[in-house]
XYZ file of C-alpha atoms in Angstrom:
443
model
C -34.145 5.241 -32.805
C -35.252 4.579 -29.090
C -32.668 4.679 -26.362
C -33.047 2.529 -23.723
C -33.946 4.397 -20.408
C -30.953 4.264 -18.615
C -28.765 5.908 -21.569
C -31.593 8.365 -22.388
C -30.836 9.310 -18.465
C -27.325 9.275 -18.876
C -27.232 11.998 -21.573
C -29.553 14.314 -19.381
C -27.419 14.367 -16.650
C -23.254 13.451 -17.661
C -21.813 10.952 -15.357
C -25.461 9.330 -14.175
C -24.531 5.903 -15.563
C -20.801 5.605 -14.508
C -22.396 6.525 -10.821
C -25.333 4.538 -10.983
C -23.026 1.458 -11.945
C -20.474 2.370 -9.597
C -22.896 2.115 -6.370
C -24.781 -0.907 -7.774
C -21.143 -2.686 -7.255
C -20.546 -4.746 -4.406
C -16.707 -5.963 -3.985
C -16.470 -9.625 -2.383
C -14.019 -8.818 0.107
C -13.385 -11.128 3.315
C -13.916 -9.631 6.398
C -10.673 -8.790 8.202
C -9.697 -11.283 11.211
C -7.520 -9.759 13.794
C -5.212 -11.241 16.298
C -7.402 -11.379 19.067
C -5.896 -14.148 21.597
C -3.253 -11.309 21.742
C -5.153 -8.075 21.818
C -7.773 -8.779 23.690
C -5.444 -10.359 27.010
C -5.485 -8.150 29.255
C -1.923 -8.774 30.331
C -0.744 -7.255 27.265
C -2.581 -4.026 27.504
C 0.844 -2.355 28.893
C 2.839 -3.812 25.347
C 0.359 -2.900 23.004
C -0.020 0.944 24.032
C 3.951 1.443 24.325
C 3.778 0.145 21.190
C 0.668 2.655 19.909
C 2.997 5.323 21.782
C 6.385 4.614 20.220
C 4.584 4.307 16.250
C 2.856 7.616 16.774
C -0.129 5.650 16.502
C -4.597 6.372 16.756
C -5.314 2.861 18.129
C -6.683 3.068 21.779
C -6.825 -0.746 23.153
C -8.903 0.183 26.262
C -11.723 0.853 23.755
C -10.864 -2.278 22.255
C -11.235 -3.879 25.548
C -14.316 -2.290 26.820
C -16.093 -2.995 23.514
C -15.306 -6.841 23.354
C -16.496 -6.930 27.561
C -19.971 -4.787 26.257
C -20.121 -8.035 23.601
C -19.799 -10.650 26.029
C -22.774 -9.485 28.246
C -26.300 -9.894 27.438
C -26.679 -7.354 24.830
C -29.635 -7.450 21.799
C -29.018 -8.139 18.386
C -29.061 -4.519 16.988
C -26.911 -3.781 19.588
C -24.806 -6.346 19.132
C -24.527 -5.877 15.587
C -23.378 -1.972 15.769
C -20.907 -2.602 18.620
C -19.420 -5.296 16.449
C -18.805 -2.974 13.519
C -17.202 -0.582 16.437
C -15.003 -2.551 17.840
C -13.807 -3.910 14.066
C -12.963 -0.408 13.117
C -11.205 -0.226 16.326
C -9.160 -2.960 16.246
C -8.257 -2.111 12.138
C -6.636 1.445 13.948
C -3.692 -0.540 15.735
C -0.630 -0.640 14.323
C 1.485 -4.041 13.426
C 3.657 -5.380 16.514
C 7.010 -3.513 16.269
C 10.370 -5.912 15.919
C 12.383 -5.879 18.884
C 15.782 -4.198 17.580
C 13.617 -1.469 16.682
C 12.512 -0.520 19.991
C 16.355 0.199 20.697
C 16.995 3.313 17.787
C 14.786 5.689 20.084
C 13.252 8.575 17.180
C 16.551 8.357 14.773
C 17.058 5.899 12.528
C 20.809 3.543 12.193
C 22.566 4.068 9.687
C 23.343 0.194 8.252
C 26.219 1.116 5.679
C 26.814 4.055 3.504
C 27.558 3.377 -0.515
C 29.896 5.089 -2.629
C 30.916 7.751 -0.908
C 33.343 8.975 -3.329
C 30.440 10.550 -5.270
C 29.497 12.991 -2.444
C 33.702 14.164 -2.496
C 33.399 14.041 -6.782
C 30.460 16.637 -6.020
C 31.605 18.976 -3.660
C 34.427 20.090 -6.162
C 32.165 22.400 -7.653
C 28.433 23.796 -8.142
C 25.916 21.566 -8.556
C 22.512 22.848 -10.133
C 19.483 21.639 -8.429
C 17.114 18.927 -11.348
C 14.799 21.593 -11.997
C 17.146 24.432 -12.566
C 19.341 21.734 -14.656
C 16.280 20.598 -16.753
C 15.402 24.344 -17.837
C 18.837 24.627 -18.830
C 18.609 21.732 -21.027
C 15.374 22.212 -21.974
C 14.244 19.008 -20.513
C 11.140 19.386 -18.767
C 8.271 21.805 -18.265
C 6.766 21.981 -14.847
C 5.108 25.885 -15.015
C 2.557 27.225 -15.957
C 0.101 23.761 -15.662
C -2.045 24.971 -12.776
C -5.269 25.375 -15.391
C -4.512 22.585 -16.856
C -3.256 19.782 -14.950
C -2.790 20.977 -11.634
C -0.334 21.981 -9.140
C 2.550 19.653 -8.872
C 2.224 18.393 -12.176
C 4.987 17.683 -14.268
C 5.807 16.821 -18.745
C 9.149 15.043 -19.019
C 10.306 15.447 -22.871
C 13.160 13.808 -25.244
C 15.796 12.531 -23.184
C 14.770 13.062 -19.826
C 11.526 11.197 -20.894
C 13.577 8.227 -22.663
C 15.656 8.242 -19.607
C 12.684 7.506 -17.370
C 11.913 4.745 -19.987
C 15.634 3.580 -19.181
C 14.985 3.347 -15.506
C 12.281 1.292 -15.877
C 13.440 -0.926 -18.167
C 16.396 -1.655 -16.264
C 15.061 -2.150 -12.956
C 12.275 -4.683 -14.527
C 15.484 -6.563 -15.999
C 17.098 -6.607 -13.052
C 13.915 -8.068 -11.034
C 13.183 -10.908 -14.155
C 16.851 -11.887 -13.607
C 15.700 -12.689 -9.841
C 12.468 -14.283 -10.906
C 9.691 -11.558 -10.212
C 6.592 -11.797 -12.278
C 5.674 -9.116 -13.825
C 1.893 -7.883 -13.296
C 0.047 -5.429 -14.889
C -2.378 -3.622 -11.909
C -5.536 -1.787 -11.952
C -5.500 2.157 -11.041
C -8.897 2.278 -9.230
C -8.940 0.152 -6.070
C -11.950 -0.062 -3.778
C -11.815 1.831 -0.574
C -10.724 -1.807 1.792
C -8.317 -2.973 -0.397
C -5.972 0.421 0.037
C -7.519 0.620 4.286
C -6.119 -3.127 4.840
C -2.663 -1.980 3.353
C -2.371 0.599 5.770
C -3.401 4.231 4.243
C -6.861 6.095 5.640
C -9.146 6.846 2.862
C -11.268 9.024 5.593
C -11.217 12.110 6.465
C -10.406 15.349 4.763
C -6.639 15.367 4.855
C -5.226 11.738 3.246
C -3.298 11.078 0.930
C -6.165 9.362 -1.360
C -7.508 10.428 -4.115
C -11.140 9.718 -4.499
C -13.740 9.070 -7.453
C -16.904 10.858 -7.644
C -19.620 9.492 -7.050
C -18.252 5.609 -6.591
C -20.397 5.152 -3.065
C -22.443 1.804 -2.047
C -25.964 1.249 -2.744
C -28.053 2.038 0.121
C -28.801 -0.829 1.641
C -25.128 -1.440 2.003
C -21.752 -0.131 3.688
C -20.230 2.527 1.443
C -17.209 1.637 -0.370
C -15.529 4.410 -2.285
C -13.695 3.375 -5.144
C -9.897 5.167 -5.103
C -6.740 5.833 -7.207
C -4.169 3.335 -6.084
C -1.047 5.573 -4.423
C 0.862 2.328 -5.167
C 0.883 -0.940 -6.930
C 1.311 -2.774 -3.634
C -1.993 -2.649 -2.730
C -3.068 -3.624 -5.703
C -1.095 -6.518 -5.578
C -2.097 -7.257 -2.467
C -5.513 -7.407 -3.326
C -4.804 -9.861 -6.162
C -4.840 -12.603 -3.090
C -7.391 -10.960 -1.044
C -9.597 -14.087 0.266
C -7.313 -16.673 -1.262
C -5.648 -19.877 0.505
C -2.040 -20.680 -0.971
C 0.133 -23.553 -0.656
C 2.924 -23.104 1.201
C 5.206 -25.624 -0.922
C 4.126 -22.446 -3.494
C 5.699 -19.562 -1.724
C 7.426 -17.153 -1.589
C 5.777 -15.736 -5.292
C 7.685 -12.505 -5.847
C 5.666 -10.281 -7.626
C 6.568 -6.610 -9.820
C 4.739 -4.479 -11.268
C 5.023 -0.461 -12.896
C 2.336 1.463 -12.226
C 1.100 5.055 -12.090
C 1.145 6.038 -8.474
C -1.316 9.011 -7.248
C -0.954 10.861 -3.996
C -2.762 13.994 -2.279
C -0.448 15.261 -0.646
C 1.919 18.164 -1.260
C 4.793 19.985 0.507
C 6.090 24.099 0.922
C 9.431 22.546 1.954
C 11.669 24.044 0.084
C 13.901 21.074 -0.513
C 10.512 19.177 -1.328
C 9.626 21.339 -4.352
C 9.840 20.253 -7.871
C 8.798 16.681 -8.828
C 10.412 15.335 -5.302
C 6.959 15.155 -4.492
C 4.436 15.213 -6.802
C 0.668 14.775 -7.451
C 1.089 11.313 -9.716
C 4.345 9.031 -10.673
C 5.298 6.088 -12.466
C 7.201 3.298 -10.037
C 8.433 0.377 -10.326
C 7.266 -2.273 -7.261
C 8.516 -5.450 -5.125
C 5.895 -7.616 -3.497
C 6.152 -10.970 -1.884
C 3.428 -13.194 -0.349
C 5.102 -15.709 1.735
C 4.876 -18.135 4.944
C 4.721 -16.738 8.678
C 8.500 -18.010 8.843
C 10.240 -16.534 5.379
C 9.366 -12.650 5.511
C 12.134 -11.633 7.871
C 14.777 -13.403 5.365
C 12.121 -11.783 2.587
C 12.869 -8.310 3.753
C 16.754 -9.059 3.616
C 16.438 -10.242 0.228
C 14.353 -7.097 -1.330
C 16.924 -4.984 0.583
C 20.092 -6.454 -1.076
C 17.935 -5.794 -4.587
C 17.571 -2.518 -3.704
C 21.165 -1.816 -2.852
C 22.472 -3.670 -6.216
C 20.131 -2.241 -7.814
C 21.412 1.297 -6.887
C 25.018 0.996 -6.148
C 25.214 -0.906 -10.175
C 24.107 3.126 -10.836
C 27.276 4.442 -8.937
C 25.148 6.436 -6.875
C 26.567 7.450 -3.091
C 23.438 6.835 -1.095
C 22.640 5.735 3.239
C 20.589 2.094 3.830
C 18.569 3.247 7.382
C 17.074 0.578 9.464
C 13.992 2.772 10.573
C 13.110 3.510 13.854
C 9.276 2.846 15.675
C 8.065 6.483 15.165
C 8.693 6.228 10.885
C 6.917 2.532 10.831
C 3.519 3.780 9.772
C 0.831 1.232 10.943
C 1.264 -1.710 8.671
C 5.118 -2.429 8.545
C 7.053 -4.433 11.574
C 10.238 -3.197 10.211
C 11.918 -0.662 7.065
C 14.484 -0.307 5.652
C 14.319 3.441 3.684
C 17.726 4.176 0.954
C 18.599 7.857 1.032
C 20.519 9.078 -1.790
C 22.718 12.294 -1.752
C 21.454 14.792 -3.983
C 24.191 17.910 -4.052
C 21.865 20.184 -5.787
C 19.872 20.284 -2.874
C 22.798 19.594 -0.756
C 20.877 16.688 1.122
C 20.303 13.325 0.940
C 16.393 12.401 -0.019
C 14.360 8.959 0.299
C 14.479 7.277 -3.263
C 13.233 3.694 -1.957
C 12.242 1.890 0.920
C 11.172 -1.996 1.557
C 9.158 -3.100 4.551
C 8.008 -6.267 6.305
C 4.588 -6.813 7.275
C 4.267 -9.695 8.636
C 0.370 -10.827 8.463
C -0.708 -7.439 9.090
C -1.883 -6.873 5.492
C -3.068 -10.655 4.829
C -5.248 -10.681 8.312
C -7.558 -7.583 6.262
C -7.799 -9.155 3.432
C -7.954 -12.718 3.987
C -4.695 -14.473 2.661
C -4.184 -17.338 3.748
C -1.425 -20.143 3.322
C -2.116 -23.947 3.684
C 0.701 -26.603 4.460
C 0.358 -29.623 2.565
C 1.296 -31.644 5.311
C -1.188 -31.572 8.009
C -3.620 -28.840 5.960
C -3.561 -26.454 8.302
C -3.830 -22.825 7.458
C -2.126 -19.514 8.882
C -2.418 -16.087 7.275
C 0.399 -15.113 5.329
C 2.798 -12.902 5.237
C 3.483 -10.053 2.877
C 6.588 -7.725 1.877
C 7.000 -4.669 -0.062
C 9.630 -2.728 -1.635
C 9.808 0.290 -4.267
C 12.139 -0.728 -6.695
C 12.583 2.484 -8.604
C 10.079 5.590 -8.217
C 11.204 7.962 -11.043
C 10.809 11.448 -10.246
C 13.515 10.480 -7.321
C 15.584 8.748 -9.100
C 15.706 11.256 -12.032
C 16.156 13.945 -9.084
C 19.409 11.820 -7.840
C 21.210 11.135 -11.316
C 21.088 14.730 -12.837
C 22.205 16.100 -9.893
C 25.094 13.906 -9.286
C 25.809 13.367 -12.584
C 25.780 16.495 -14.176
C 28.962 18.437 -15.757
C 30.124 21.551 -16.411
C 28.970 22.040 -19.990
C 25.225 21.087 -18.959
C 25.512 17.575 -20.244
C 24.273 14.891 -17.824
C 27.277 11.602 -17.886
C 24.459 8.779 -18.411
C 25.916 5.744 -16.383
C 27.207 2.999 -17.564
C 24.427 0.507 -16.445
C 21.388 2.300 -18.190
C 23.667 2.824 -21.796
C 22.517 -0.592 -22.868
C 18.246 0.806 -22.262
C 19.426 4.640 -24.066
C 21.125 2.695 -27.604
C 24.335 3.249 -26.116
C 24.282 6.824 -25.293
C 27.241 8.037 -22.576
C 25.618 11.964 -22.443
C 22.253 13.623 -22.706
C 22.556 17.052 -24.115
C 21.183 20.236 -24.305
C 17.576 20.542 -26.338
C 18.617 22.708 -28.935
C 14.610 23.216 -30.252
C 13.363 25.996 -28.388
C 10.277 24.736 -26.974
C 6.935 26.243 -27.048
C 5.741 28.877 -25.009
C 9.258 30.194 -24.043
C 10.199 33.434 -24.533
C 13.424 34.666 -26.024
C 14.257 37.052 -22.978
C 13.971 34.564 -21.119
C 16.236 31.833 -22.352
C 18.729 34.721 -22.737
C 18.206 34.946 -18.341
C 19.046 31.007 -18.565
C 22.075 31.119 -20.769
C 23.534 33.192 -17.796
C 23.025 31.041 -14.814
């Protein structure tokens, strides 16, 4: 039998074809239009780096400046054409216009109204046992020992603590269809500009992106690595890229559960465990809307967010975020801090942010009003609905009892068939010693 060539080079050298494919690809993506009747006045040079200053921003707009005057002049075409590139990357490095009220909160955030605070007094009675400590009591999850094989920060959830991350995510996509999301299944692997025009760097050496080997451009065009998705945002985002919507259409509220992958890890000591891990499973809001409705968008994801958490009786802060915790993409956030008493500290377990056209000006979403047909970019919104490893941190921690049973609450019973407690494994599981579950039975 006769291989064709390519195959017969694919077997000599492992991963030749996937590459060869890979850089052969070139993704259709719009190029990004920025606001430039605002950044490029020079009377709002002074707003624009307060702004860079207050979001711990990269952007310089002085470049920006210079480079668009060096464009104006008499310049040749190669030059013309490398500047332009230049002063696109440039103006991609400034962060979203910051809302007002923001400006006021200085580097701490404001604390919009605390929930259930009889859960923090309910915990203080006694001991708490921090979720991994709790887990190896119960013999729940297995988190050691995985460096050879899947890598720091990796995590197995098993029997109930697995069926109660099923549970979370069954509930919260209830909870969303009852408030008419559609749910979308996303891709994993993103190109490069689809996860830049959401906001996260896929340059450099220290990002939070994960990269696939060997996914660059051909030669004769701009590379584009291809990337694991760190959440299903941007690929949701990119669902629209270079699309024009009606407006009579919108707002389409989108969800989807994904895998979520992230680089980067933390020595904290009230980080460790699976607070922050390598790869998760979430649970996403998105909204493409008008230039008018995501202000009233945010609210609305928001108030989700708080039902969605309060219905699980857990006590938990809703911060209004200040300038400095924006990142580059979002014109205001809201982040939901629960209280988790093992720790004895409250952690981030969602967040939902505005982004006004910031996201839709990259990627070329437009809207279109049936009236006059004129088109604006859009506006997008984003919001984590449930991200598990945090919210499984949060209920064993607050819900846990004396006997090493974990009180399942009331609104996930109907996603466990009923159940009211998880209990102790009682198999021992693999790879455990006996000495050493003798050490746990007397913690």
């Amino acid at each position: 039998m006769i291989l064709p060539k390519y195959v017969v080079m694919s077997a000599a050298r492992p991963g030749l074809l996937l590459r060869r494919f890979m850089s052969q690809h070139r993704f259709n993506l719009p190029r990004a239009t920025f606001d430039t009747e605002y950044l490029l006045n020079p009377a709002n040079i002074p707003d624009i780096e307060a702004n860079i200053q207050h979001r711990k921003g990269i952007g310089d707009i002085r470049l920006v400046h210079s480079l668009a005057e060096r464009l104006a002049a008499g310049i040749g075409e190669q030059e013309r054409a490398s500047i332009t590139l230049q002063l696109e990357a440039e103006l991609s490095k400034l962060p979203n216009r910051t809302h007002p009220a923001v400006l006021e909160y200085g580097n701490e955030p404001r604390i919009v109204q605390r929930y259930n605070e009889q859960r923090k007094a309910c915990t203080a009675e006694r001991k708490h046992f921090q979720f991994g400590d709790i887990c190896k009591k119960m013999n729940l999850y297995r988190m050691e020992n995985l460096g050879n094989f899947t890598g720091h920060r990796s995590y197995y959830l098993t029997d109930e603590l697995a069926e109660l991350e099923q549970a979370l995510i069954n509930y919260t996509v209830d909870g969303l269809w009852r408030r008419n999301f559609e749910l979308i299944t996303v891709p994993d692997v993103l190109p490069g500009r689809i996860i830049e025009s959401c906001g996260m760097s896929v340059h450099g050496e220290r990002n939070q992106v994960y990269k696939l080997a060997g996914a660059t451009a051909a030669a004769d065009c701009p590379p584009e690595p291809l990337c694991l998705s760190g959440t299903s945002e941007m690929a949701l985002a990119g669902y629209f890229a270079g699309r024009t919507l009606p407006l009579e259409q919108l707002p389409r509220r989108l969800m989807a559960v994904s895998r979520c992958y992230r680089a980067e890890t933390s020595a904290l000591q009230e980080e460790k465990g699976i607070y922050r891990v390598h790869q998760f499973t979430k649970v996403e809001m998105f909204a493409v809307c008008g230039p008018g409705q995501s202000a009233t968008m945010l609210e609305e994801f928001r108030a989700i967010e708080v039902a969605l958490f309060d219905a699980l009786g857990l006590h938990f802060l809703l911060l209004d975020m200040p300038a400095g915790e924006l990142g580059a993409p979002a014109h205001r956030k809201y982040d939901i801090e629960a209280w988790m008493p093992g720790r004895a500290m409250y952690g981030e377990i969602s967040s939902c942010s505005d982004c006004t056209d910031y996201q839709a000006r990259r990627l070329g979403i437009r809207v279109r009003n049936a009236t006059d047909e004129r088109t604006a970019f859009a506006h997008t919104v984003n919001g984590t609905a449930c991200a598990i490893p945090r919210m499984l941190i949060a209920l064993l921690e607050n819900f846990q009892n004396a006997d090493y049973t974990i009180t399942v609450p009331e609104a996930l019973r109907p996603y466990l068939h009923g159940k009211r407690l998880i209990r102790r494994r009682k198999v021992l599981p693999e790879l455990k010693l006996a000495k050493r579950l003798a050490q746990e039975d007397t913690f």
